[in-house]
Short mmCIF file of C-alpha atoms and ligand atoms in Angstrom, two decimals:
data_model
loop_
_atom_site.label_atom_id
_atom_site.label_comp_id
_atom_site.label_asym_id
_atom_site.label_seq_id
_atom_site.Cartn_x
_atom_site.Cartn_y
_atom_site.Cartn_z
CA UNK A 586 0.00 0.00 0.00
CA UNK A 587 2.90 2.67 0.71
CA UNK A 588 5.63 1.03 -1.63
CA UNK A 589 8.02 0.76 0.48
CA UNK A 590 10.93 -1.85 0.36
CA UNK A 591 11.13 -4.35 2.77
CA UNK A 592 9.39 -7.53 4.01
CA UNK A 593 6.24 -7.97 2.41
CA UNK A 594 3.02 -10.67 3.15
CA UNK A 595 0.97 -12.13 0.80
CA UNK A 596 -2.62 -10.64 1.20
CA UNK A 597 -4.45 -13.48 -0.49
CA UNK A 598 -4.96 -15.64 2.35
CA UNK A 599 -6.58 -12.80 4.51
CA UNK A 600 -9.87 -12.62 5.13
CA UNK A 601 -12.41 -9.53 4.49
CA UNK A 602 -14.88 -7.91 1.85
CA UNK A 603 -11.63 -5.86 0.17
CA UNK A 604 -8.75 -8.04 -1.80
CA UNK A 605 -5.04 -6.95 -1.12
CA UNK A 606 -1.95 -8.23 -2.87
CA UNK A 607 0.07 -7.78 -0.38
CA UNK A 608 1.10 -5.50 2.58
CA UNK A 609 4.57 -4.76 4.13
CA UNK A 610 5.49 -5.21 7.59
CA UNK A 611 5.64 -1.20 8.60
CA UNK A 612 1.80 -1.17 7.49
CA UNK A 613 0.54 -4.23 8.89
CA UNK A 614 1.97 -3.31 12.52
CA UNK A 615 0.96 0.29 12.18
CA UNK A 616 -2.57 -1.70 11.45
CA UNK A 617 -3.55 -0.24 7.80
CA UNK A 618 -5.54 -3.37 7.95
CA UNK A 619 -8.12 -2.80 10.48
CA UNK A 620 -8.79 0.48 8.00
CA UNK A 621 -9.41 -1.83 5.17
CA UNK A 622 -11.61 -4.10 7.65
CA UNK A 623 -9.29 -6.92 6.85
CA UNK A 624 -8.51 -10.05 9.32
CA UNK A 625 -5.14 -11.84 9.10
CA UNK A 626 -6.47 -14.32 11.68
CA UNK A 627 -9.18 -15.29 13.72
CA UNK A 628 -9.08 -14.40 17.97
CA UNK A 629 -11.47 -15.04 20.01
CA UNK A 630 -10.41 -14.60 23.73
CA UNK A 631 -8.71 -11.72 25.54
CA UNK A 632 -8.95 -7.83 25.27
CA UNK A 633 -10.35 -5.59 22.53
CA UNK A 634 -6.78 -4.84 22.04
CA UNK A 635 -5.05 -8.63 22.58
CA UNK A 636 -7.79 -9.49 19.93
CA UNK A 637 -6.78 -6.56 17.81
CA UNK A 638 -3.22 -6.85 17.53
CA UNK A 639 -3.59 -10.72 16.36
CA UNK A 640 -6.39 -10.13 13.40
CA UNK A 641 -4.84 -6.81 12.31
CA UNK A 642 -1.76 -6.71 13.15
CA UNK A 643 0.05 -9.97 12.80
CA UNK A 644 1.03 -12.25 9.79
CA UNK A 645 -1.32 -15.04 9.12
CA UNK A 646 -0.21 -18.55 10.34
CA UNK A 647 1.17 -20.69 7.17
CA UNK A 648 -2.06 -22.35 7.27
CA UNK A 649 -5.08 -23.33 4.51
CA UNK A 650 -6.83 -23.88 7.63
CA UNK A 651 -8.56 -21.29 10.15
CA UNK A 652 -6.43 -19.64 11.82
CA UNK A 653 -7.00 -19.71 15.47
CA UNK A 654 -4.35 -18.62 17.20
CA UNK A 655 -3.66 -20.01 20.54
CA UNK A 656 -4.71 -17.85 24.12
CA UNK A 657 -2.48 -19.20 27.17
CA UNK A 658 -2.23 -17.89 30.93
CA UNK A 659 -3.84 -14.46 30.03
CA UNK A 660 -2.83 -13.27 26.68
CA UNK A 661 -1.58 -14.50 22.97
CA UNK A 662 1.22 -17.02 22.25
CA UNK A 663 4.01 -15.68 19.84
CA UNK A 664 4.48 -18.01 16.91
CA UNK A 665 7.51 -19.65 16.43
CA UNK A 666 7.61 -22.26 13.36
CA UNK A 667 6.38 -24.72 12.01
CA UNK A 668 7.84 -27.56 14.39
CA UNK A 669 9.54 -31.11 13.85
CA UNK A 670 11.15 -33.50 16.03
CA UNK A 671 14.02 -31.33 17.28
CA UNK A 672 12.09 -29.03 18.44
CA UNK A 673 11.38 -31.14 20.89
CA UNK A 674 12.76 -32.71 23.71
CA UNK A 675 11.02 -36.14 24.00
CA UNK A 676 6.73 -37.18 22.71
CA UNK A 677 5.90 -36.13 26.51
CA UNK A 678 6.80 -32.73 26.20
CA UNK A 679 5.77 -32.49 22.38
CA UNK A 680 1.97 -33.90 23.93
CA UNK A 681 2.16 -31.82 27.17
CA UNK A 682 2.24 -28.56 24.77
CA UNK A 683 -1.09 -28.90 23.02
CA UNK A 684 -4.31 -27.68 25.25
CA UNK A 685 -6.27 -30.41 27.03
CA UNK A 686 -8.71 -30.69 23.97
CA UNK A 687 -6.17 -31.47 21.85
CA UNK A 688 -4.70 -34.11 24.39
CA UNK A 689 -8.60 -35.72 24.71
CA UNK A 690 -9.64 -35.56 21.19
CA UNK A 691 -6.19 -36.08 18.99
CA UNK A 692 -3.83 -39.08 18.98
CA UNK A 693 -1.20 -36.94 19.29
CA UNK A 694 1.03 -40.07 20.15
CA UNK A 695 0.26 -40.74 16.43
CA UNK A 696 1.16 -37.40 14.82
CA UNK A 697 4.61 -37.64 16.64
CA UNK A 698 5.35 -41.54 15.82
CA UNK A 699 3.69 -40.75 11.85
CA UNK A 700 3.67 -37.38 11.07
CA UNK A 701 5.64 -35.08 12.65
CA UNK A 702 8.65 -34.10 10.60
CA UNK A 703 12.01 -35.52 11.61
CA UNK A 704 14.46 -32.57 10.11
CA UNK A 705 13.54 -28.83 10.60
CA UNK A 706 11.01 -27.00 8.38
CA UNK A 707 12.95 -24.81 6.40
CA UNK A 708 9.92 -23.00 3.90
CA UNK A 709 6.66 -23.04 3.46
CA UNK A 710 7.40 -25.74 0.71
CA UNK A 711 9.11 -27.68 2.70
CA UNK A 712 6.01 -27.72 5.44
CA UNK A 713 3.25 -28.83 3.50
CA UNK A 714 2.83 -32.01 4.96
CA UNK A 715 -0.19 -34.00 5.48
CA UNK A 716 -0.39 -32.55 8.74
CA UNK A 717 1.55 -29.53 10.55
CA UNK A 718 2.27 -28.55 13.90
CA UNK A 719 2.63 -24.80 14.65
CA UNK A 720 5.00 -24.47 17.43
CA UNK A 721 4.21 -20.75 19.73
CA UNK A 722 5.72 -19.79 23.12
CA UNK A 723 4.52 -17.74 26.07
CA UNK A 724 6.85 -17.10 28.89
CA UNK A 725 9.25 -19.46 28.00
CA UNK A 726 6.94 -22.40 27.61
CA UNK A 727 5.66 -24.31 24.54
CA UNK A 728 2.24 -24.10 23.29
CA UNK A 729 1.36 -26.12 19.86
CA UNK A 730 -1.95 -26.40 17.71
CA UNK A 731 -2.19 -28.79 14.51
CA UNK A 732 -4.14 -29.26 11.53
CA UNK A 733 -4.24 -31.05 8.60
CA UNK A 734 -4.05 -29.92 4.96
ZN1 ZN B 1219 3.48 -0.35 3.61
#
């Protein structure tokens, strides 16, 4: 929108009534977007302005799917990566970092053994597996979600 050089996001995976190419890193934190009425994610918990700074101001996950973005302990995770195996110490603390629906209603024994990648994820390429773990922090800790493409 201002032409300016720098680190740039595709705009064709946001959401909203308006269509953007693309929009550079200076505009999307100043929030442009929330002008345009245009969502980069989806938030539900929190603040006005937790809410805010995740659907206006922050790149969209490398997802097809919605893009929820995890709420722990008060406020927003920061995303990391896409994760694989190093990123983790052992399956117990890769299955103690999803949210207790996750740990009732996945097998996440199964993504690990089956699915999770063994090398690091080094593009976007690279990550599009069959199913993909986003890896976020919050004080220090580790916080995943996971879908499947
Ligand atoms: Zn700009």
């Amino acid at each position: 929108m201002c032409g300016k050089e720098g680190i740039w996001f595709d705009g064709g995976g946001f959401y909203g009534a308006k269509d953007i190419d693309c929009i550079c890193e200076a505009c999307l934190s100043e929030g442009k977007l929330k002008e345009l009425e245009i969502e980069t994610n989806e938030a539900f918990e929190g603040t006005d302005e937790q809410k805010e700074e995740i659907v206006f101001r922050t790149p969209a996950l490398p997802t097809w799917q919605d893009r929820c973005w995890p709420f722990r302990d008060g406020d927003y995770c920061v995303f990391e990566k896409i994760a694989s195996k190093v990123d983790f110490t052992n399956k117990e603390e890769f299955i103690s970092s999803f949210a207790k629906e996750d740990q009732e209603n996945s097998d996440l024994s199964d993504i690990w053994e089956n699915y999770l990648a063994e090398k690091p994820i080094t593009s976007i390429e690279d990550g599009n597996y069959d199913i993909s773990i986003y890896l976020f922090t919050r004080n220090g800790k580790k916080h995943c979600t996971w879908d499947a493409s």
